[in-house]
Short mmCIF file of C-alpha atoms in Angstrom, two decimals:
data_model
loop_
_atom_site.label_atom_id
_atom_site.label_comp_id
_atom_site.label_asym_id
_atom_site.label_seq_id
_atom_site.Cartn_x
_atom_site.Cartn_y
_atom_site.Cartn_z
CA MET A 28 -17.81 18.73 32.59
CA THR A 29 -16.18 14.99 31.76
CA SER A 30 -13.37 14.31 33.72
CA SER A 31 -10.32 14.17 32.64
CA SER A 32 -9.82 9.66 33.55
CA ALA A 33 -13.06 9.62 32.09
CA VAL A 34 -11.50 11.06 29.16
CA PHE A 35 -8.14 8.84 29.14
CA SER A 36 -10.69 6.11 30.31
CA ALA A 37 -12.56 6.68 26.67
CA LEU A 38 -10.31 7.56 24.47
CA ALA A 39 -6.69 5.76 25.17
CA PRO A 40 -8.14 3.23 22.28
CA TYR A 41 -7.92 5.37 19.82
CA GLY A 42 -4.74 6.54 20.78
CA TRP A 43 -5.20 9.16 23.83
CA ASP A 44 -2.58 10.00 25.90
CA GLU A 45 -0.91 12.53 27.96
CA THR A 46 0.79 14.26 25.53
CA TRP A 47 -2.14 14.92 23.87
CA ALA A 48 -4.08 15.48 26.88
CA THR A 49 -1.05 18.58 27.16
CA GLU A 50 -1.98 19.92 24.55
CA PHE A 51 -5.42 19.72 24.74
CA ALA A 52 -5.56 21.64 28.34
CA PRO A 53 -6.08 25.54 26.75
CA TYR A 54 -9.10 24.17 24.76
CA ALA A 55 -10.67 22.13 28.21
CA ALA A 56 -10.41 25.16 29.64
CA GLU A 57 -12.30 26.64 27.17
CA GLY A 58 -15.30 23.69 28.18
CA LEU A 59 -14.59 22.25 24.36
CA LEU A 60 -14.43 18.77 24.12
CA ALA A 61 -11.47 16.71 23.23
CA GLY A 62 -12.60 13.96 20.23
CA ARG A 63 -10.61 11.91 17.52
CA VAL A 64 -12.28 12.40 13.75
CA VAL A 65 -13.05 9.07 12.50
CA ARG A 66 -15.12 9.91 9.38
CA VAL A 67 -15.40 13.38 7.46
CA ASP A 68 -18.27 13.44 4.31
CA ARG A 69 -19.12 16.94 2.55
CA GLY A 70 -18.28 19.31 4.92
CA GLN A 71 -18.48 16.92 8.43
CA CYS A 72 -17.62 14.84 11.07
CA ASP A 73 -18.07 12.05 12.98
CA VAL A 74 -16.40 13.11 15.99
CA VAL A 75 -15.38 9.82 18.51
CA THR A 76 -15.65 11.81 22.49
CA ALA A 77 -15.94 10.88 26.20
CA GLY A 78 -19.52 10.87 26.05
CA GLY A 79 -20.12 9.28 22.67
CA THR A 80 -19.97 10.06 19.26
CA LEU A 81 -21.05 13.32 17.80
CA ARG A 82 -21.80 14.46 14.59
CA ALA A 83 -20.24 18.14 14.04
CA ASP A 84 -19.76 21.12 11.60
CA THR A 85 -16.08 22.18 10.31
CA ALA A 86 -16.75 25.16 8.60
CA PHE A 87 -15.54 26.70 11.52
CA VAL A 88 -12.22 25.51 10.65
CA THR A 89 -12.09 25.17 7.39
CA PRO A 90 -9.49 27.84 5.74
CA HIS A 91 -7.84 27.94 1.90
CA ASP A 92 -5.04 25.79 2.39
CA PRO A 93 -6.92 22.53 1.70
CA LEU A 94 -3.60 20.35 4.07
CA ARG A 95 -4.97 22.38 6.85
CA ILE A 96 -8.88 21.71 6.66
CA VAL A 97 -10.30 18.99 9.86
CA CYS A 98 -9.23 14.93 8.95
CA THR A 99 -10.01 11.25 9.50
CA GLY A 100 -7.06 10.83 12.50
CA ASP A 101 -7.26 14.62 13.81
CA TRP A 102 -7.55 15.08 17.94
CA VAL A 103 -10.50 18.16 17.51
CA ALA A 104 -11.65 21.11 20.13
CA VAL A 105 -15.29 20.17 19.69
CA GLU A 106 -18.32 22.67 21.08
CA PRO A 107 -19.85 20.56 23.73
CA GLY A 108 -23.12 22.00 22.52
CA GLY A 109 -25.54 24.04 19.48
CA ASN A 110 -26.88 23.39 16.41
CA PRO A 111 -24.55 23.13 14.48
CA ARG A 112 -21.88 21.33 16.62
CA TYR A 113 -18.88 22.78 15.44
CA VAL A 114 -15.26 22.22 15.60
CA ARG A 115 -12.87 24.57 16.66
CA ALA A 116 -9.37 23.49 16.00
CA TYR A 117 -7.38 20.80 15.54
CA LEU A 118 -4.07 19.46 17.17
CA PRO A 119 -0.64 20.10 15.90
CA ARG A 120 -0.33 16.61 13.22
CA ARG A 121 2.42 14.18 14.38
CA THR A 122 2.22 13.15 10.94
CA ALA A 123 0.32 13.34 7.86
CA PHE A 124 -0.67 11.83 4.67
CA VAL A 125 -0.42 13.44 1.64
CA ARG A 126 -0.49 13.38 -2.20
CA SER A 127 -0.60 15.73 -5.39
CA THR A 128 -4.60 16.18 -6.84
CA SER A 129 -5.15 15.89 -10.53
CA SER A 130 -5.45 20.07 -9.86
CA LYS A 131 -3.34 22.12 -12.53
CA ARG A 132 -2.84 23.99 -8.58
CA SER A 133 -0.53 21.48 -8.03
CA GLU A 134 -2.78 21.34 -4.81
CA GLY A 135 -2.06 18.08 -2.10
CA GLN A 136 -4.70 15.98 -0.04
CA ILE A 137 -4.61 15.45 3.18
CA LEU A 138 -5.58 11.15 3.11
CA ALA A 139 -5.11 10.98 7.01
CA ALA A 140 -3.13 12.34 10.14
CA ASN A 141 -1.56 11.19 13.27
CA VAL A 142 -0.95 7.78 11.79
CA ASP A 143 2.19 5.95 13.35
CA HIS A 144 2.43 3.04 10.65
CA ALA A 145 1.38 2.97 6.46
CA VAL A 146 -0.02 -0.48 5.45
CA VAL A 147 0.47 -0.33 1.79
CA ALA A 148 -1.82 -3.59 0.46
CA VAL A 149 -0.46 -4.83 -2.32
CA SER A 150 -2.30 -7.96 -4.61
CA LEU A 151 -0.44 -10.89 -5.48
CA ALA A 152 -3.96 -11.88 -7.92
CA VAL A 153 -2.18 -9.26 -10.75
CA GLU A 154 1.46 -9.05 -12.10
CA LEU A 155 3.79 -7.02 -9.61
CA ASP A 156 3.80 -3.11 -10.16
CA LEU A 157 7.21 -2.17 -8.56
CA GLY A 158 6.91 0.99 -9.45
CA ARG A 159 3.81 2.38 -7.86
CA ILE A 160 5.04 -0.31 -4.98
CA GLU A 161 7.63 2.68 -4.29
CA ARG A 162 6.13 5.18 -5.20
CA PHE A 163 3.28 4.53 -2.32
CA LEU A 164 6.25 4.12 0.25
CA SER A 165 8.04 7.97 -1.39
CA LEU A 166 4.40 8.82 -0.03
CA ALA A 167 4.36 6.70 3.39
CA TRP A 168 8.23 7.72 4.18
CA GLU A 169 6.91 11.41 4.22
CA SER A 170 4.43 11.39 5.92
CA GLY A 171 6.16 10.27 8.89
CA ALA A 172 4.74 6.98 9.49
CA GLN A 173 5.73 3.51 9.55
CA PRO A 174 5.47 1.39 6.40
CA VAL A 175 4.63 -2.57 5.72
CA VAL A 176 3.44 -3.92 2.71
CA VAL A 177 1.68 -6.43 2.42
CA LEU A 178 1.08 -9.23 -0.21
CA THR A 179 -2.09 -9.79 -0.45
CA LYS A 180 -4.34 -12.30 -1.56
CA ALA A 181 -0.95 -14.97 -0.93
CA ASP A 182 -3.30 -17.91 -1.11
CA LEU A 183 -3.62 -17.64 -5.22
CA VAL A 184 0.49 -18.18 -4.80
CA PRO A 185 0.26 -21.75 -3.97
CA ASP A 186 4.12 -22.54 -4.60
CA PRO A 187 6.67 -21.69 -1.93
CA VAL A 188 9.65 -21.34 -4.31
CA THR A 189 7.72 -18.50 -6.50
CA LEU A 190 5.90 -16.17 -3.41
CA GLY A 191 9.85 -16.05 -2.46
CA HIS A 192 11.11 -14.72 -5.28
CA LEU A 193 8.08 -11.94 -5.24
CA VAL A 194 8.27 -11.38 -1.35
CA GLN A 195 12.41 -11.50 -2.41
CA ASP A 196 11.09 -8.20 -5.40
CA VAL A 197 9.10 -5.98 -2.85
CA GLU A 198 11.75 -6.42 -0.73
CA THR A 199 14.90 -4.66 -3.10
CA THR A 200 12.22 -2.68 -4.26
CA ALA A 201 11.29 -1.32 -0.26
CA PRO A 202 14.75 -1.34 2.29
CA GLY A 203 13.99 -1.27 5.73
CA VAL A 204 9.86 -2.08 4.85
CA PRO A 205 8.40 -5.23 6.72
CA VAL A 206 7.13 -7.21 3.96
CA LEU A 207 4.32 -9.63 4.73
CA THR A 208 2.09 -12.33 3.33
CA VAL A 209 -1.57 -12.45 3.73
CA SER A 210 -4.13 -14.42 2.64
CA ALA A 211 -7.02 -12.95 4.59
CA LEU A 212 -9.79 -15.26 3.23
CA ALA A 213 -8.00 -18.66 4.61
CA GLY A 214 -6.55 -16.37 7.64
CA ASP A 215 -2.83 -16.81 6.81
CA GLY A 216 0.35 -14.09 8.31
CA LEU A 217 -2.64 -12.38 10.00
CA ASP A 218 -0.96 -13.10 13.42
CA VAL A 219 2.28 -10.78 12.52
CA LEU A 220 0.22 -8.19 11.09
CA VAL A 221 -2.35 -8.05 14.42
CA ALA A 222 1.01 -7.46 15.98
CA LEU A 223 2.11 -5.08 13.87
CA VAL A 224 -0.64 -2.46 13.83
CA GLY A 225 -1.97 -3.55 17.48
CA SER A 226 -0.31 -0.03 19.15
CA GLY A 227 -1.14 2.88 17.28
CA THR A 228 -2.83 4.38 14.76
CA SER A 229 -2.51 2.23 11.09
CA VAL A 230 -3.63 3.49 7.82
CA LEU A 231 -4.46 0.75 5.19
CA LEU A 232 -3.67 2.08 1.31
CA GLY A 233 -3.84 0.77 -1.68
CA GLN A 234 -5.76 0.36 -5.79
CA SER A 235 -9.34 -1.13 -5.71
CA GLY A 236 -8.73 -4.51 -6.24
CA ALA A 237 -5.67 -4.97 -3.81
CA GLY A 238 -8.12 -6.55 -1.15
CA LYS A 239 -8.19 -3.83 1.40
CA SER A 240 -11.33 -4.07 2.62
CA THR A 241 -11.25 -8.32 3.26
CA LEU A 242 -7.83 -7.67 5.14
CA ALA A 243 -9.56 -4.85 7.07
CA ASN A 244 -12.89 -6.82 7.56
CA ALA A 245 -10.08 -9.89 9.26
CA LEU A 246 -8.10 -7.28 11.45
CA LEU A 247 -11.98 -5.92 12.71
CA GLY A 248 -12.70 -9.82 13.43
CA ALA A 249 -16.34 -8.82 11.56
CA ASP A 250 -17.52 -7.73 7.85
CA VAL A 251 -17.24 -3.77 8.40
CA MET A 252 -15.90 -3.35 5.44
CA GLU A 253 -18.38 -4.21 1.68
CA VAL A 254 -16.41 -6.59 -0.35
CA GLN A 255 -16.59 -6.36 -4.03
CA ALA A 256 -14.82 -8.93 -6.83
CA ALA A 257 -12.04 -8.18 -8.66
CA ARG A 258 -11.51 -7.96 -12.79
CA ASP A 259 -9.98 -11.14 -13.58
CA VAL A 260 -8.56 -9.30 -16.86
CA ASP A 261 -6.51 -6.60 -14.22
CA GLY A 262 -6.99 -7.28 -11.06
CA LYS A 263 -9.02 -3.90 -10.68
CA GLY A 264 -11.86 -3.34 -8.37
CA ARG A 265 -14.56 -0.66 -7.51
CA HIS A 266 -14.20 2.07 -5.09
CA THR A 267 -15.85 -0.18 -2.30
CA THR A 268 -14.54 1.97 0.45
CA THR A 269 -16.06 5.54 0.09
CA THR A 270 -14.84 7.82 2.82
CA ARG A 271 -11.39 7.17 5.03
CA ASN A 272 -12.88 5.45 8.48
CA LEU A 273 -10.55 5.59 11.59
CA LEU A 274 -11.72 1.76 13.45
CA PRO A 275 -10.36 0.10 16.76
CA LEU A 276 -8.94 -2.59 16.50
CA PRO A 277 -10.30 -6.01 19.08
CA ALA A 278 -6.42 -6.32 19.46
CA GLY A 279 -5.42 -3.01 20.61
CA GLY A 280 -5.49 -0.05 17.92
CA VAL A 281 -7.43 1.53 15.74
CA LEU A 282 -7.08 1.44 11.41
CA ILE A 283 -7.96 3.89 9.24
CA ASP A 284 -9.64 2.42 5.81
CA THR A 285 -9.35 4.73 2.34
CA PRO A 286 -10.75 4.47 -0.92
CA GLY A 287 -8.62 2.89 -3.64
CA LEU A 288 -6.29 5.46 -5.37
CA ARG A 289 -6.17 4.76 -8.90
CA GLY A 290 -3.56 7.69 -8.63
CA VAL A 291 -0.94 8.07 -6.28
CA GLY A 292 0.99 11.64 -6.98
CA LEU A 293 4.13 13.20 -5.21
CA PHE A 294 3.76 15.92 -2.67
CA ASP A 295 6.44 17.62 -1.72
CA ALA A 296 8.20 14.05 -1.07
CA GLU A 297 11.76 14.87 -1.23
CA THR A 298 12.88 12.69 1.89
CA GLY A 299 10.63 10.16 1.14
CA VAL A 300 12.22 9.76 -2.24
CA GLY A 301 16.47 9.58 -0.58
CA GLN A 302 14.33 6.95 2.06
CA VAL A 303 13.07 4.70 -0.93
CA PHE A 304 15.82 4.65 -3.18
CA SER A 305 18.71 5.03 -0.04
CA GLU A 306 20.93 2.52 -2.06
CA ILE A 307 21.31 5.02 -4.68
CA GLU A 308 21.22 8.29 -2.37
CA GLU A 309 24.16 6.07 -0.16
CA LEU A 310 26.12 5.88 -4.39
CA ALA A 311 25.66 9.19 -5.07
CA ARG A 312 27.10 10.06 -1.99
CA ARG A 313 30.30 8.75 -3.79
CA CYS A 314 29.84 10.45 -7.27
CA ARG A 315 33.05 12.97 -8.06
CA PHE A 316 30.23 15.80 -8.27
CA GLY A 317 27.62 16.98 -5.73
CA ASP A 318 25.39 17.92 -8.13
CA CYS A 319 25.94 14.62 -10.85
CA ALA A 320 22.94 14.09 -12.45
CA HIS A 321 23.90 10.48 -13.23
CA GLU A 322 24.09 10.44 -17.01
CA SER A 323 27.09 11.08 -18.32
CA GLU A 324 29.92 12.91 -15.58
CA PRO A 325 33.16 11.15 -14.74
CA GLY A 326 33.53 9.57 -11.32
CA CYS A 327 29.84 8.73 -11.02
CA ALA A 328 29.51 5.97 -8.66
CA VAL A 329 25.87 5.72 -9.42
CA ARG A 330 26.43 4.70 -13.62
CA SER A 331 28.90 2.59 -11.83
CA ALA A 332 26.81 -0.02 -9.62
CA LEU A 333 24.64 -0.16 -13.27
CA LYS A 334 27.57 -1.44 -15.50
CA ALA A 335 28.51 -3.49 -12.48
CA GLY A 336 25.18 -5.62 -12.69
CA GLU A 337 24.77 -3.88 -8.70
CA LEU A 338 22.08 -1.69 -9.21
CA PRO A 339 18.88 -2.51 -11.71
CA VAL A 340 18.21 0.03 -14.67
CA ARG A 341 14.48 -0.84 -13.37
CA ARG A 342 15.19 0.46 -10.17
CA LEU A 343 17.37 4.26 -11.92
CA GLU A 344 14.45 4.91 -13.58
CA SER A 345 12.25 4.68 -12.05
CA TYR A 346 14.11 6.56 -9.39
CA ARG A 347 14.53 9.42 -12.12
CA LYS A 348 11.06 9.36 -12.61
CA LEU A 349 10.04 10.12 -9.24
CA VAL A 350 12.83 12.50 -8.45
CA ARG A 351 11.73 14.66 -11.56
CA GLU A 352 7.91 14.64 -10.85
CA ASN A 353 9.04 16.07 -7.11
CA GLN A 354 10.64 18.33 -8.58
CA TRP A 355 7.68 19.93 -11.05
CA ILE A 356 4.74 19.43 -8.12
CA VAL A 357 7.34 21.88 -5.65
CA ALA A 358 8.08 24.09 -9.11
CA LYS A 359 5.18 24.49 -9.47
CA THR A 360 4.60 26.64 -6.39
CA ASP A 361 8.42 27.52 -6.21
CA ALA A 362 9.37 30.68 -8.79
CA ARG A 363 12.57 30.15 -8.25
CA LEU A 364 12.87 26.17 -8.41
CA ARG A 365 10.71 26.45 -11.91
CA SER A 366 13.38 28.90 -13.32
CA GLU A 367 15.89 26.27 -11.98
CA LEU A 368 14.69 23.73 -14.03
CA ARG A 369 13.75 25.24 -17.06
CA LYS A 370 17.17 26.32 -17.26
CA ASP A 371 18.47 22.84 -16.78
CA TRP A 372 15.70 21.41 -19.13
CA LYS A 373 17.45 23.39 -21.47
CA ARG A 374 21.37 23.10 -20.66
CA LYS A 375 20.41 18.81 -21.18
CA GLY A 376 19.04 20.26 -24.78
CA ALA A 377 21.21 21.56 -25.98
CA GLN A 378 24.33 18.87 -24.73
CA GLY A 379 22.07 16.13 -26.38
CA LYS A 380 21.73 18.10 -29.60
CA ALA A 381 25.28 18.72 -29.46
CA ALA A 382 25.71 14.62 -29.14
CA MET A 383 23.46 14.07 -32.33
CA GLU A 384 25.24 16.79 -34.04
CA ALA A 385 29.19 15.28 -33.30
CA LYS A 386 27.80 11.75 -34.27
CA ARG A 387 26.11 13.00 -37.39
CA GLY A 388 29.64 13.98 -38.29
CA ARG A 389 31.42 11.05 -37.85
CA TRP A 390 28.89 8.96 -40.12
CA GLU A 391 29.27 11.65 -42.61
#
């Protein structure tokens, strides 16, 4: 049996610590091996252990709940032998990055577990989509990880004034989030990012064509990830990364690279949305009514800030959109909430109809 000191020596670069060791103790007493999942595909996974990387089957711990399947970043208990070899359990997750699937059943899809930093890669080769950045950040905050926005391909914006304006736009969109500019090809800005992800586990997120694979290679110091050119017309690329891979970084920490995400649906991310739009949440606390919808109610601090030019219209519209989307996702699995939302929508529809009829009366 591998000694505890050997386990620490082998797994510490992957994030193993005293807390994980304590939680794993019951499984160690059963003779199971500790390891971290570095890749999952087709019901099997690669697990790095003190004795090397093992291939194991996840069928033993695959329940009907898709959020409880083994995923990249999990710490697991693996059988020491057997053909096939099975993962017997995974340790309680400290954080979990989850998005909704396109399924009508409102299922969540877990992308990565036990993540400390969520690195959202955004390409400067195309026009910034601030709404998409807000969506990524909502999921990142909800996961429990600290988000950071990395504006890639900064070499394509040589004018420092223009670059400064772009950074400012993103900073306004991402309160409390570091915003870095990086050129992976030129090496500019990488030192700051390397220092930030040098401890703990970081997950790299973004659309296809955002420069994630190039950025991952720069952080890894080697051409590990395949890179393809993005289309000039929209900056999008093909999925060069097709699985989620956990890789140790030469300067410390580990990186989980993910496939490009075309769809980023919220999944019960109320707290995350509130964090992204913290200034609107703060204004809402000053509204006259606690259930203010920020539409036509008197004494609405949000609408007052809007009229005063202190709150951008785009920002409020994006907030409303994500709140509605999140409510709908939650309502799909909550009959009581679904009924309340339908009543609320009918009430607002009736109010709108009455307002239109009143206007027609004035016109006539």
